[in-house]
mmCIF file with all atom_site columns, C-alpha atoms in Angstrom:
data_model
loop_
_atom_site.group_PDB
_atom_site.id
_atom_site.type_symbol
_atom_site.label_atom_id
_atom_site.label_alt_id
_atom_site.label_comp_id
_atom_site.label_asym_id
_atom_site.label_entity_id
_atom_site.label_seq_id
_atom_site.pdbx_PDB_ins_code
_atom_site.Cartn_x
_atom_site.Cartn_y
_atom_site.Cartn_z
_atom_site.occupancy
_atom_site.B_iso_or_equiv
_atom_site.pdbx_formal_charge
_atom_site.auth_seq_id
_atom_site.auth_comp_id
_atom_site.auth_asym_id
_atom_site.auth_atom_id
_atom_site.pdbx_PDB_model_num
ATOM 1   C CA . UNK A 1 1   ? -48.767 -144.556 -21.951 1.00 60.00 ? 6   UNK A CA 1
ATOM 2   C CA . UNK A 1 2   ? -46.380 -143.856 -19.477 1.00 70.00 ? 7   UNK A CA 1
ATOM 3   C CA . UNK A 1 3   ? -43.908 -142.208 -21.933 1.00 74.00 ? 8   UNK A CA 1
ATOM 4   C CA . UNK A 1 4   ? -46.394 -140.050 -23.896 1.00 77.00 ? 9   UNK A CA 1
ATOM 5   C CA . UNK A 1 5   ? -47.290 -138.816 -20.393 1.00 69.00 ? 10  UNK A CA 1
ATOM 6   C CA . UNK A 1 6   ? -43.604 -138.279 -19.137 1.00 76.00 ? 11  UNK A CA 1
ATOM 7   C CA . UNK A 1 7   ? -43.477 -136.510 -22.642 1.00 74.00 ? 12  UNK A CA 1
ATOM 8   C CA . UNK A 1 8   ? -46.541 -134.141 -22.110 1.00 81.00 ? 13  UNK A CA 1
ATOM 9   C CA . UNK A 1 9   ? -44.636 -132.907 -18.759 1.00 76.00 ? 14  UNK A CA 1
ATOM 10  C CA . UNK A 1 10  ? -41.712 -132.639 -20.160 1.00 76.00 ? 15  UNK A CA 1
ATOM 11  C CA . UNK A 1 11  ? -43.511 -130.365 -22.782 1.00 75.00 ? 16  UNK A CA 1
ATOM 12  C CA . UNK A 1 12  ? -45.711 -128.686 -20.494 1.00 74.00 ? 17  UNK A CA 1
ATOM 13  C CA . UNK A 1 13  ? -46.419 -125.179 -20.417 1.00 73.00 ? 18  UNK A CA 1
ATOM 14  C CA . UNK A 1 14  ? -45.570 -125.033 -16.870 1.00 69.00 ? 19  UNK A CA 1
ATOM 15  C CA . UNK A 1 15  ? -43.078 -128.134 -17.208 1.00 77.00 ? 20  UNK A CA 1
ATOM 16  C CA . UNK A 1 16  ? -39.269 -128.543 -16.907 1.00 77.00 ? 21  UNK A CA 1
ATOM 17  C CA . UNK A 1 17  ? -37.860 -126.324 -19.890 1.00 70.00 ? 22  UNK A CA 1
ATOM 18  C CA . UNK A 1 18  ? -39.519 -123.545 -18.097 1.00 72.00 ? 23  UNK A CA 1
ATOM 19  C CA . UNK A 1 19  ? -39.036 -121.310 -15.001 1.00 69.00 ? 24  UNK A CA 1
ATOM 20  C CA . UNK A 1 20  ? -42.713 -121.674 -14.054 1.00 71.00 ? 25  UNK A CA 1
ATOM 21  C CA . UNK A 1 21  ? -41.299 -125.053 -12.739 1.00 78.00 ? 26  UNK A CA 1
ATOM 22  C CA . UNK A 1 22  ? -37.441 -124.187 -11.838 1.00 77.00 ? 27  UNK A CA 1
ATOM 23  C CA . UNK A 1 23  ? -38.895 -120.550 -9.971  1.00 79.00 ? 28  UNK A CA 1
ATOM 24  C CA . UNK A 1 24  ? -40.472 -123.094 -7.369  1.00 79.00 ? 29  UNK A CA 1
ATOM 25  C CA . UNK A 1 25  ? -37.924 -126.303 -7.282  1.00 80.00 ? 30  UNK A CA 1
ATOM 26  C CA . UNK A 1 26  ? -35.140 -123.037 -6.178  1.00 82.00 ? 31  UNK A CA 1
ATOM 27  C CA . UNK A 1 27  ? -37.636 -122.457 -3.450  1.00 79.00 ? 32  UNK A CA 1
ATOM 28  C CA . UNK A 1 28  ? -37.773 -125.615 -1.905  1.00 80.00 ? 33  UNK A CA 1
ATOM 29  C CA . UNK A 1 29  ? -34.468 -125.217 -0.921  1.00 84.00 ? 34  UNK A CA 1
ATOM 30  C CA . UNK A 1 30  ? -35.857 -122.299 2.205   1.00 80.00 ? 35  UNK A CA 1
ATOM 31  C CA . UNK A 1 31  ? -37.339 -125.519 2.712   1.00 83.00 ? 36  UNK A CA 1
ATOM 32  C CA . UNK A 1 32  ? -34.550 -127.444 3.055   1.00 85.00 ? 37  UNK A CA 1
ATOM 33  C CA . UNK A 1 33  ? -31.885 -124.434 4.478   1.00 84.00 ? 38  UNK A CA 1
ATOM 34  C CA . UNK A 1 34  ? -34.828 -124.636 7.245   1.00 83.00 ? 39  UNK A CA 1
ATOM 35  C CA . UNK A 1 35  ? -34.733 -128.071 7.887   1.00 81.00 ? 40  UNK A CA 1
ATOM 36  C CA . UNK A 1 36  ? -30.904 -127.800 7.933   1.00 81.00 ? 41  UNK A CA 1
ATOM 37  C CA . UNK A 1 37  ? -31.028 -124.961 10.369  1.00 78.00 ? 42  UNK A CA 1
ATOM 38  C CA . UNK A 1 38  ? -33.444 -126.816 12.420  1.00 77.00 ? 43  UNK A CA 1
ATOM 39  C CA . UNK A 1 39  ? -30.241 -128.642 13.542  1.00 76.00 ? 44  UNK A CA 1
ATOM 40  C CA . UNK A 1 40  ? -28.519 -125.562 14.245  1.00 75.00 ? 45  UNK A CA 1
ATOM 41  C CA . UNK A 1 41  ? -28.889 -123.539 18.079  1.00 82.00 ? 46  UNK A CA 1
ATOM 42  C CA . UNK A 1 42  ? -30.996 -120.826 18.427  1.00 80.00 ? 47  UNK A CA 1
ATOM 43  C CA . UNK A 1 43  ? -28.495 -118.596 18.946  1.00 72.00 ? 48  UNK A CA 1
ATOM 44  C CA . UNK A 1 44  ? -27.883 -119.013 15.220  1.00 72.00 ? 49  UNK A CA 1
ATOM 45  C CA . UNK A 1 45  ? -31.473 -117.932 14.023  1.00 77.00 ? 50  UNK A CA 1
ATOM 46  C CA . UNK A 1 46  ? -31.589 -114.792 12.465  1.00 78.00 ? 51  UNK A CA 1
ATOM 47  C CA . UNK A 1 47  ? -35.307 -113.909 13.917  1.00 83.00 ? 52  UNK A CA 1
ATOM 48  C CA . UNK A 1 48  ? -34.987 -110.618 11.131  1.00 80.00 ? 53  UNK A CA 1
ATOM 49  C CA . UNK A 1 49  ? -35.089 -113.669 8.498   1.00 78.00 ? 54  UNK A CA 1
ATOM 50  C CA . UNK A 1 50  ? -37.073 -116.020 9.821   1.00 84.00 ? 55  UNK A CA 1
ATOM 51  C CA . UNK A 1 51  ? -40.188 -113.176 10.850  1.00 86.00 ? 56  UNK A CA 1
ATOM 52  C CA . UNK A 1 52  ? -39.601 -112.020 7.190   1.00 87.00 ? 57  UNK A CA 1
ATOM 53  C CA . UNK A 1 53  ? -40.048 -115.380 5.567   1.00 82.00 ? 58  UNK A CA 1
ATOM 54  C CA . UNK A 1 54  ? -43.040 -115.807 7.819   1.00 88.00 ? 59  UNK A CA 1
ATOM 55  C CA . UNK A 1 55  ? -44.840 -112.643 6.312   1.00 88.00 ? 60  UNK A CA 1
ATOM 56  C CA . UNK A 1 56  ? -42.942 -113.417 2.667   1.00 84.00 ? 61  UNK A CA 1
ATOM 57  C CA . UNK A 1 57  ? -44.874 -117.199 1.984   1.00 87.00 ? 62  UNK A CA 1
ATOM 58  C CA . UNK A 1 58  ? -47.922 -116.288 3.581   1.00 90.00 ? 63  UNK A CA 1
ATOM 59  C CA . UNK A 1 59  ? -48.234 -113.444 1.007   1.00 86.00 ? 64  UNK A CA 1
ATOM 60  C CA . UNK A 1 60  ? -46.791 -115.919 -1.810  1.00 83.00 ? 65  UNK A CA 1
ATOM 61  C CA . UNK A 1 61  ? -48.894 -118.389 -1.365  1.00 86.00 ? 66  UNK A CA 1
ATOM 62  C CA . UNK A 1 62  ? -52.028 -116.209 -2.191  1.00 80.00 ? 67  UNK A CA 1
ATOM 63  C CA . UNK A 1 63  ? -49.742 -115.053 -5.095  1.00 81.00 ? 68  UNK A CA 1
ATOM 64  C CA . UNK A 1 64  ? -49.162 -118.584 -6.155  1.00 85.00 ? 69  UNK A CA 1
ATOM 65  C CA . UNK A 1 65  ? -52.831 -119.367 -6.320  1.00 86.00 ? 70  UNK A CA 1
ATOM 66  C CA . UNK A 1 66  ? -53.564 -116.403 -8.851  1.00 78.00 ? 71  UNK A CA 1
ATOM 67  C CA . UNK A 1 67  ? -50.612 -116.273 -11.248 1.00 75.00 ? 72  UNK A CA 1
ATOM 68  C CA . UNK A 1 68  ? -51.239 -117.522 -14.854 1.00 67.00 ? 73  UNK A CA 1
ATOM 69  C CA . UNK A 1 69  ? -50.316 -119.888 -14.710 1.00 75.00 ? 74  UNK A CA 1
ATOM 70  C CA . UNK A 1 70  ? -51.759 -121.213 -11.674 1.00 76.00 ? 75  UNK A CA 1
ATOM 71  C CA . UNK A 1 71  ? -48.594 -122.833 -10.004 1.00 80.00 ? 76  UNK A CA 1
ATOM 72  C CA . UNK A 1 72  ? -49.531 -125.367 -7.266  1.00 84.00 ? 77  UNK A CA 1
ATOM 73  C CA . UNK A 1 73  ? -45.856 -126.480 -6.928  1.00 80.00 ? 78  UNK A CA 1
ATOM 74  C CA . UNK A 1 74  ? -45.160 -123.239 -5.475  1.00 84.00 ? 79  UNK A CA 1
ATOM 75  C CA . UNK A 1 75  ? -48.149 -122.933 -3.598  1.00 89.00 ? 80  UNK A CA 1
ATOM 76  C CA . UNK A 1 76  ? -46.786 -126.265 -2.093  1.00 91.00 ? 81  UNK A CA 1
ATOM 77  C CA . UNK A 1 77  ? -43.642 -124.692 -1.446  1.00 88.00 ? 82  UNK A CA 1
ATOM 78  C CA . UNK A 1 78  ? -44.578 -121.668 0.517   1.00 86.00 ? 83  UNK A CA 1
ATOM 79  C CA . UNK A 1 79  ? -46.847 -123.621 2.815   1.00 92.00 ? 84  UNK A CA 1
ATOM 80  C CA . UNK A 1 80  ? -43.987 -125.868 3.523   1.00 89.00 ? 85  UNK A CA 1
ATOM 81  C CA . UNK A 1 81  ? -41.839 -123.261 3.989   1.00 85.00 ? 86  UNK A CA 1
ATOM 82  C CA . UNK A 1 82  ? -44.114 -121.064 6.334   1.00 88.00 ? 87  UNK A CA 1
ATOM 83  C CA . UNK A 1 83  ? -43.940 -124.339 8.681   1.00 89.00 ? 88  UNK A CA 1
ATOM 84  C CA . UNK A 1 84  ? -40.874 -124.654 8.737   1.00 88.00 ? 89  UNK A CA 1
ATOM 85  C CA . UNK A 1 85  ? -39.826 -120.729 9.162   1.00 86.00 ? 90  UNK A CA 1
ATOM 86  C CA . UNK A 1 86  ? -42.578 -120.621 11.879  1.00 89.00 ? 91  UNK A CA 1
ATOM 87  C CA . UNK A 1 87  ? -41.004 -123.175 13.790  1.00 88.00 ? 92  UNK A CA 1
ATOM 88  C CA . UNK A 1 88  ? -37.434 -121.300 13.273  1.00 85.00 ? 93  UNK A CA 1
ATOM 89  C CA . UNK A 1 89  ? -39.476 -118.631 14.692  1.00 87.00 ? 94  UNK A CA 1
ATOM 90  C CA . UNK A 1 90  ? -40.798 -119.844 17.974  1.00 87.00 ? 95  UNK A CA 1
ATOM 91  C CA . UNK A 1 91  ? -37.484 -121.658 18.240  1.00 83.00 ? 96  UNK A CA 1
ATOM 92  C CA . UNK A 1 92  ? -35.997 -118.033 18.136  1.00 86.00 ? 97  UNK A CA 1
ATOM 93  C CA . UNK A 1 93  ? -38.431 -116.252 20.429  1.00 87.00 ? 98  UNK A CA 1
ATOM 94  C CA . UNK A 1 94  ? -38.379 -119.084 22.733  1.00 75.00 ? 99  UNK A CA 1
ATOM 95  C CA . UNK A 1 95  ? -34.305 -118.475 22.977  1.00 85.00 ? 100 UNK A CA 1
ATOM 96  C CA . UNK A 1 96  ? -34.634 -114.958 23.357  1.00 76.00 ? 101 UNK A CA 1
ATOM 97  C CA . UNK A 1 97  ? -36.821 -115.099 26.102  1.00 78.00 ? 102 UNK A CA 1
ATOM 98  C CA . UNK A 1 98  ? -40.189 -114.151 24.659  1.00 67.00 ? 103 UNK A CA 1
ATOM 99  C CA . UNK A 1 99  ? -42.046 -116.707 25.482  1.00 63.00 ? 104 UNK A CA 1
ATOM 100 C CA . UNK A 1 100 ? -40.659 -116.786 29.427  1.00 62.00 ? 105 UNK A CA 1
ATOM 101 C CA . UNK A 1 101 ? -43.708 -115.258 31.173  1.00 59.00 ? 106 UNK A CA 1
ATOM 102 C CA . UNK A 1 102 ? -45.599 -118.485 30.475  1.00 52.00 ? 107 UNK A CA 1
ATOM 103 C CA . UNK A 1 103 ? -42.903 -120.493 32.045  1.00 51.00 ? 108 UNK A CA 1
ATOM 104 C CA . UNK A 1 104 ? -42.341 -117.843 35.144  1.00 51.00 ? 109 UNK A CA 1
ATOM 105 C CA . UNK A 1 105 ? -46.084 -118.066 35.462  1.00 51.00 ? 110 UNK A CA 1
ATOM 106 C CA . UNK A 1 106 ? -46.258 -122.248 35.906  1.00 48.00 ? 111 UNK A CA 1
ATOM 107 C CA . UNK A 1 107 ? -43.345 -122.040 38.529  1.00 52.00 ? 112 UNK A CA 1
ATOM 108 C CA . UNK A 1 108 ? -45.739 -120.078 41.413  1.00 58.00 ? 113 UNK A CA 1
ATOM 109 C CA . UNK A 1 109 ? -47.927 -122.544 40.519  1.00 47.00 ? 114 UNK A CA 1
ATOM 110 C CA . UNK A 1 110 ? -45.809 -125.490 41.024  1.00 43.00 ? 115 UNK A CA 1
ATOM 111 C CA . UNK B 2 1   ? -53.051 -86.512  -17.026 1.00 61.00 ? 15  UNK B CA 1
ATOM 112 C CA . UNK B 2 2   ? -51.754 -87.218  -13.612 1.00 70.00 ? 16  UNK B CA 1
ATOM 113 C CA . UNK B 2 3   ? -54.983 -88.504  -12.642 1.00 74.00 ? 17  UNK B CA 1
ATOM 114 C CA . UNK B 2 4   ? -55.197 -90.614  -15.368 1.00 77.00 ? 18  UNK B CA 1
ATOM 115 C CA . UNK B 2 5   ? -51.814 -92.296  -15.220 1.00 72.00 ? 19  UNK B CA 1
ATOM 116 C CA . UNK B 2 6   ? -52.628 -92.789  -11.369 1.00 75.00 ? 20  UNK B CA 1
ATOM 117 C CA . UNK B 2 7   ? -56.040 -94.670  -12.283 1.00 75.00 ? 21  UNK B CA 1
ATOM 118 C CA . UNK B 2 8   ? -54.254 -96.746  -14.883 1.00 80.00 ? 22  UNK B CA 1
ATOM 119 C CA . UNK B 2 9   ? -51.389 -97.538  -12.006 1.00 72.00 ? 23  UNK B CA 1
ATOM 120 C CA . UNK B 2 10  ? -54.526 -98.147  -9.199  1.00 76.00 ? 24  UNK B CA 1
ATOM 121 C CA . UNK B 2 11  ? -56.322 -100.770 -12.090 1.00 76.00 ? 25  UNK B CA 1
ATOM 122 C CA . UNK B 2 12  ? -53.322 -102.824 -13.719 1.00 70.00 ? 26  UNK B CA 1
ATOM 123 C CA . UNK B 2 13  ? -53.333 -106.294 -13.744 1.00 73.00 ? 27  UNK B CA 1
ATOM 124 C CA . UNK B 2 14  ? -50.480 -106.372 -10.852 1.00 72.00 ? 28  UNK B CA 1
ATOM 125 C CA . UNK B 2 15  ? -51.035 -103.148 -9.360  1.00 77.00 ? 29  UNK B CA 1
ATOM 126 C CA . UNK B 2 16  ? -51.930 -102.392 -5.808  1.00 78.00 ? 30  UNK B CA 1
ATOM 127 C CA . UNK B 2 17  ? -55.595 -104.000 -5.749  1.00 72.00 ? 31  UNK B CA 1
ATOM 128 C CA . UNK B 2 18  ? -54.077 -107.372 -6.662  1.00 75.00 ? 32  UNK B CA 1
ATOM 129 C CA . UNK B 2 19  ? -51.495 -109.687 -4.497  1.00 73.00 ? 33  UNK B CA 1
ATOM 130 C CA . UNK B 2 20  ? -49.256 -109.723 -7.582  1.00 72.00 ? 34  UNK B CA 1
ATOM 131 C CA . UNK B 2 21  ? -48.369 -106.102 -5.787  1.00 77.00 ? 35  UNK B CA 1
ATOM 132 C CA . UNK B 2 22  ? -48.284 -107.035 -2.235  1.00 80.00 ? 36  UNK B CA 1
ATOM 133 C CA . UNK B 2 23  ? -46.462 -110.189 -2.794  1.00 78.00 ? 37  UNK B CA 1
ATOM 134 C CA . UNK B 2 24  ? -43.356 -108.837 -4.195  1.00 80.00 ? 38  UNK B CA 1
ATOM 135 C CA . UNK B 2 25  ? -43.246 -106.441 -2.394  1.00 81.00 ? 39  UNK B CA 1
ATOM 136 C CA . UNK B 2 26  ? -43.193 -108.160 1.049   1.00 82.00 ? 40  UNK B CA 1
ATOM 137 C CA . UNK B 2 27  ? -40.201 -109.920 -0.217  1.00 80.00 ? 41  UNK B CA 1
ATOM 138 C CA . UNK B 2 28  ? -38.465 -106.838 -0.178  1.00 79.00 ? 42  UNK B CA 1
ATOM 139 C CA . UNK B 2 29  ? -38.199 -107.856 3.963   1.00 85.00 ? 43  UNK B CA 1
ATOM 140 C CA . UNK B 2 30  ? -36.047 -110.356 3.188   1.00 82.00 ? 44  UNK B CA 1
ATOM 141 C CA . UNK B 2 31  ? -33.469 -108.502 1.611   1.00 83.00 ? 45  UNK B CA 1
ATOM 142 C CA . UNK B 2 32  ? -33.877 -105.762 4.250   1.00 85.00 ? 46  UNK B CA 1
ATOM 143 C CA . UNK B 2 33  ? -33.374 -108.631 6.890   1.00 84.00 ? 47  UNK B CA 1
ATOM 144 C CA . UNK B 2 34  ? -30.777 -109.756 5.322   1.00 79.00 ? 48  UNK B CA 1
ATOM 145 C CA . UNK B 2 35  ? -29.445 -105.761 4.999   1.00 83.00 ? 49  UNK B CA 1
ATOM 146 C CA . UNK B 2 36  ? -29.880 -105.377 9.059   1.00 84.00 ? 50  UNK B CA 1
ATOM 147 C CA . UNK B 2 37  ? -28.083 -108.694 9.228   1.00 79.00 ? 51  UNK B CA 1
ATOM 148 C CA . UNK B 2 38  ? -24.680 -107.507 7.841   1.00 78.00 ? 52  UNK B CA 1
ATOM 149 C CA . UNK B 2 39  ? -24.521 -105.689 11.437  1.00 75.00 ? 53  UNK B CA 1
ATOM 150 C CA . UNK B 2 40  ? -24.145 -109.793 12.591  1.00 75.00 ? 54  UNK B CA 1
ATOM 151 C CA . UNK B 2 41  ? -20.866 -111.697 13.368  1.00 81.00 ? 55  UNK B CA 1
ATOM 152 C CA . UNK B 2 42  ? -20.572 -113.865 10.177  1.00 80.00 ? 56  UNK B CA 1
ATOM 153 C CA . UNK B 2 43  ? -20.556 -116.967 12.334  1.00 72.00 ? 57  UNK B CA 1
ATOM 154 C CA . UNK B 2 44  ? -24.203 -116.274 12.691  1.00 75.00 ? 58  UNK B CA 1
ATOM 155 C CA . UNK B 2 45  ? -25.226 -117.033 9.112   1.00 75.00 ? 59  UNK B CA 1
ATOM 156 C CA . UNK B 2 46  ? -26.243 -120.166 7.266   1.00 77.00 ? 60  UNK B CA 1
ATOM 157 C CA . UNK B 2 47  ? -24.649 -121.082 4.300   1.00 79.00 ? 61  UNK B CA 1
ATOM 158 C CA . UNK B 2 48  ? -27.699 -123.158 3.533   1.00 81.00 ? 62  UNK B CA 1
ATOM 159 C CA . UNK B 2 49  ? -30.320 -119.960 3.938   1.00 76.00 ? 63  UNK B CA 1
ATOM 160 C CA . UNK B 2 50  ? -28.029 -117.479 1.999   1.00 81.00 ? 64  UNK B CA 1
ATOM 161 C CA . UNK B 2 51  ? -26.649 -119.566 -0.864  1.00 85.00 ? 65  UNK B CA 1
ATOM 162 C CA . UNK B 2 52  ? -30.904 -120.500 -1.198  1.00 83.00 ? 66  UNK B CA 1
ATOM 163 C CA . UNK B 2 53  ? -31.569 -116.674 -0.993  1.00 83.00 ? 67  UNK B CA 1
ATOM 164 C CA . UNK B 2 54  ? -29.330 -115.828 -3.890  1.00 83.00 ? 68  UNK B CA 1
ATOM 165 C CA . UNK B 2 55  ? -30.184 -119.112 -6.042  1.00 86.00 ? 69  UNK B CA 1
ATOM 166 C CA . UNK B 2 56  ? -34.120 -118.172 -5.467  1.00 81.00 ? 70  UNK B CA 1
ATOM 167 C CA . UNK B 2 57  ? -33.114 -114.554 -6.419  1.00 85.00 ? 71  UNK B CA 1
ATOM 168 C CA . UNK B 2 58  ? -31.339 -115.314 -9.480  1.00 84.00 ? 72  UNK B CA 1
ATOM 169 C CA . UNK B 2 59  ? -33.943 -118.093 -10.761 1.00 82.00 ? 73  UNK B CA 1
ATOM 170 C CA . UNK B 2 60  ? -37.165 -115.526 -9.738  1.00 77.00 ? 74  UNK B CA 1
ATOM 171 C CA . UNK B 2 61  ? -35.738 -112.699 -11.638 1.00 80.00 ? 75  UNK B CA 1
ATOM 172 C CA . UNK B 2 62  ? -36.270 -114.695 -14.913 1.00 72.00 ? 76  UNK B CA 1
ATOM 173 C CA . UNK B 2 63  ? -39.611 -116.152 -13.485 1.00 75.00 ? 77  UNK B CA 1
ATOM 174 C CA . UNK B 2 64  ? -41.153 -112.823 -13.011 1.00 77.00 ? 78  UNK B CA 1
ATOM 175 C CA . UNK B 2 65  ? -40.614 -112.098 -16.748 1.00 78.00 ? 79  UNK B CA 1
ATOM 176 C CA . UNK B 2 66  ? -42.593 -114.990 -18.259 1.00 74.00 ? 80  UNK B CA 1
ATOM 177 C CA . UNK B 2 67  ? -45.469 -115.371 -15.680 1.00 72.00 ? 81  UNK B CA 1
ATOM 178 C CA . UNK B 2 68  ? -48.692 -113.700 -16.432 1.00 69.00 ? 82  UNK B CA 1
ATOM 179 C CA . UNK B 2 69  ? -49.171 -110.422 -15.338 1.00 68.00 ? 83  UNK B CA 1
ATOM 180 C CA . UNK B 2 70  ? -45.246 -110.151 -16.271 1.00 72.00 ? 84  UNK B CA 1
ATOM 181 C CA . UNK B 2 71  ? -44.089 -108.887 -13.107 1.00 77.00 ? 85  UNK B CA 1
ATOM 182 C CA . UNK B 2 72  ? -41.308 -105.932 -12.875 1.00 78.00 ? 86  UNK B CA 1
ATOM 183 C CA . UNK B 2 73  ? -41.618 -105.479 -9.021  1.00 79.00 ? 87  UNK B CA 1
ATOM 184 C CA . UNK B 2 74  ? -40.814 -109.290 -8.409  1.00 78.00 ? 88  UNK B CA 1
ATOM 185 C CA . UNK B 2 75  ? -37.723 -109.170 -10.937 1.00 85.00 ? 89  UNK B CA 1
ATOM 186 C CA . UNK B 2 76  ? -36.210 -106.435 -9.038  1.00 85.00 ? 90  UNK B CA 1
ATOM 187 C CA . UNK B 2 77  ? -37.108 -107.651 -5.533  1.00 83.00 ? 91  UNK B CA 1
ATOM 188 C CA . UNK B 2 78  ? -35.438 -111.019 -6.527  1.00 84.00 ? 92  UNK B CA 1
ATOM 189 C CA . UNK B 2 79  ? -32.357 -109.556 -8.315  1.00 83.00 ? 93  UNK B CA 1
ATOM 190 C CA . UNK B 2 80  ? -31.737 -107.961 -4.744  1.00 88.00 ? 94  UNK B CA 1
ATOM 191 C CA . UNK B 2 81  ? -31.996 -110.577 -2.757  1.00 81.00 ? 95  UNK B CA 1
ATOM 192 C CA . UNK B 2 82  ? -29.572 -112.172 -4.820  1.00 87.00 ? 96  UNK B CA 1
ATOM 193 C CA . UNK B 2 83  ? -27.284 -109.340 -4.097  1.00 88.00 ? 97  UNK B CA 1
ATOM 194 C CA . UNK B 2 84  ? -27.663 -109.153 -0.831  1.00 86.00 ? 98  UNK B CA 1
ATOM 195 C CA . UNK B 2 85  ? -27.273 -112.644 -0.600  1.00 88.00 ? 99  UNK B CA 1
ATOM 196 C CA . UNK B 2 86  ? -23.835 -112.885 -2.740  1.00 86.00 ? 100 UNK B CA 1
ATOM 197 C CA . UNK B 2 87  ? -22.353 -110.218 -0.327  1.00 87.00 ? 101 UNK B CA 1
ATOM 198 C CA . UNK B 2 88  ? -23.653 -112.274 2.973   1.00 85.00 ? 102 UNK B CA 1
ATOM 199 C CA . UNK B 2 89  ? -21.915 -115.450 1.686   1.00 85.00 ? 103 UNK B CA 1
ATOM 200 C CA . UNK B 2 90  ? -18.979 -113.558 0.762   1.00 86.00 ? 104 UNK B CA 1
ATOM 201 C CA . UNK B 2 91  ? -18.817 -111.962 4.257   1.00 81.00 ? 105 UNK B CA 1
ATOM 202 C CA . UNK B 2 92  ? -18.770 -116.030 5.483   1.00 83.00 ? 106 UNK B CA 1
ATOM 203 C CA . UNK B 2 93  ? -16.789 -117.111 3.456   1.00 85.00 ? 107 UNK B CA 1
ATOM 204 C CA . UNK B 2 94  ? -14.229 -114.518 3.924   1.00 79.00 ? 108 UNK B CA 1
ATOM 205 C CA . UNK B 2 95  ? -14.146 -114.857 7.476   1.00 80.00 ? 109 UNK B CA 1
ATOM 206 C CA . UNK B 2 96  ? -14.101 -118.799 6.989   1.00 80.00 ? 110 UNK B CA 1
ATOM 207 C CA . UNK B 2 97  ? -11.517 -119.766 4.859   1.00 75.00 ? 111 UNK B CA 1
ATOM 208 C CA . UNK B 2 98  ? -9.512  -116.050 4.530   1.00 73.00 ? 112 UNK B CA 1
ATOM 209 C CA . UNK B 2 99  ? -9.258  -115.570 8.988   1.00 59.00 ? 113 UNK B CA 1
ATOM 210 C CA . UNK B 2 100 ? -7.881  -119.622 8.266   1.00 62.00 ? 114 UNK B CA 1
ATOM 211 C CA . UNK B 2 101 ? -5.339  -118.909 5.906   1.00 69.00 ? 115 UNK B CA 1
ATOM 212 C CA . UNK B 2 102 ? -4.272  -115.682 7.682   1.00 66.00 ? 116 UNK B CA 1
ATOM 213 C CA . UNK B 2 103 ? -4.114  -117.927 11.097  1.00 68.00 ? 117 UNK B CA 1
ATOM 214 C CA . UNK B 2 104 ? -1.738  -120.347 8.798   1.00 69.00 ? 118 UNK B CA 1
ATOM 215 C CA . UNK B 2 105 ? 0.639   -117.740 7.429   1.00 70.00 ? 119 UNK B CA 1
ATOM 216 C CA . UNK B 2 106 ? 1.075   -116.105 11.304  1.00 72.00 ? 120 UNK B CA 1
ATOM 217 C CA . UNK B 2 107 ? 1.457   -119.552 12.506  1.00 63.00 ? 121 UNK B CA 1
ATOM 218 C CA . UNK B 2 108 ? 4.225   -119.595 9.679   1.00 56.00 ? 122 UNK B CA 1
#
């Protein structure tokens, strides 16, 4: 049982001898470069990359959901990916001073 | 003619009306990021990020081929992000490991 089904993935359409799986597993590394970077300062985030992988997985994980075939690995990916690049994001705005009014505004307050 | 070819571009399986359009070509930013970022210090980029963007690039262009709709805007979105990418990582690594052995032979 459990090698005839080891066997049908391996065989799969959309299984290992094919880039319909490889196209995603190379994605999962944003995932992991972001988790990586997540270690890094702020200073270091490149908030040209970080809003453009924002807009980029969004977009692919509509595109994910109506390829032929369907790839819900990759749909997987960009949704981790748009976490993780979000977070990059704010981490990047919040460095830069974006997000400042909010904390200029609670110090009157205080 | 004209009009024809147009409504045969407008109504294609991964033309304009369908994300397999939109999708690719969004991922254009990231190469044009990455373009705006040669203007950087190399000690700004991530060898993580740009070795991923030019893996992903390379590994997409042949994905785009075999997916249905086969998709010619994604191959050559992903081919330059793997270009763009190669040339960031060469920038870093220059500056890495060729300022170091530069620093060595002055030191000399």
């Amino acid at each position: 049982m459990a090698t005839s089904r080891f066997q049908a993935f391996l065989n799969s359409p959309i299984g290992p001898k094919t880039t319909h799986f490889w196209g995603p597993i190379a994605n999962w590394g944003f995932v992991a470069a972001g988790l990586v970077d997540m270690q890094k300062p702020p200073e270091m985030i490149s908030g040209n990359m970080s809003s453009a992988m924002c807009v980029y997985s969004a977009l692919f994980m509509r595109f994910a959901w109506m390829v032929q075939p369907r790839n819900y690995l990759l749909l997987a990916c960009h949704a981790s990916n748009e976490t993780v690049q979000l977070y990059q994001l704010s981490r990047w705005a919040r460095a830069q001073g974006y997000l400042s009014s909010k904390k200029e505004e609670e110090k009157p307050s205080q | 003619m004209a009009t024809s070819k147009l409504q045969a571009l407008w109504n294609h399986p991964a033309g304009p009306k369908t994300i397999h359009f939109w999708a690719p070509t969004f991922k254009w930013g990231i190469s044009i990021a990455n373009i705006a970022d040669f203007q950087k210090p190399p000690e700004t980029l991530s060898y993580p990020q740009q070795i991923v963007i030019t893996g992903t690039g390379l590994v997409w262009s042949r994905y785009s081929t075999v997916i249905t709709p086969k998709n010619w805007n994604l191959f050559s979105v992903s081919l330059g992000m793997a270009v763009t990418g190669i040339y960031q990582l060469t920038r870093k690594i220059k500056h890495d490991y060729v300022y170091e052995a530069n620093s060595i032979v002055a030191k000399e």
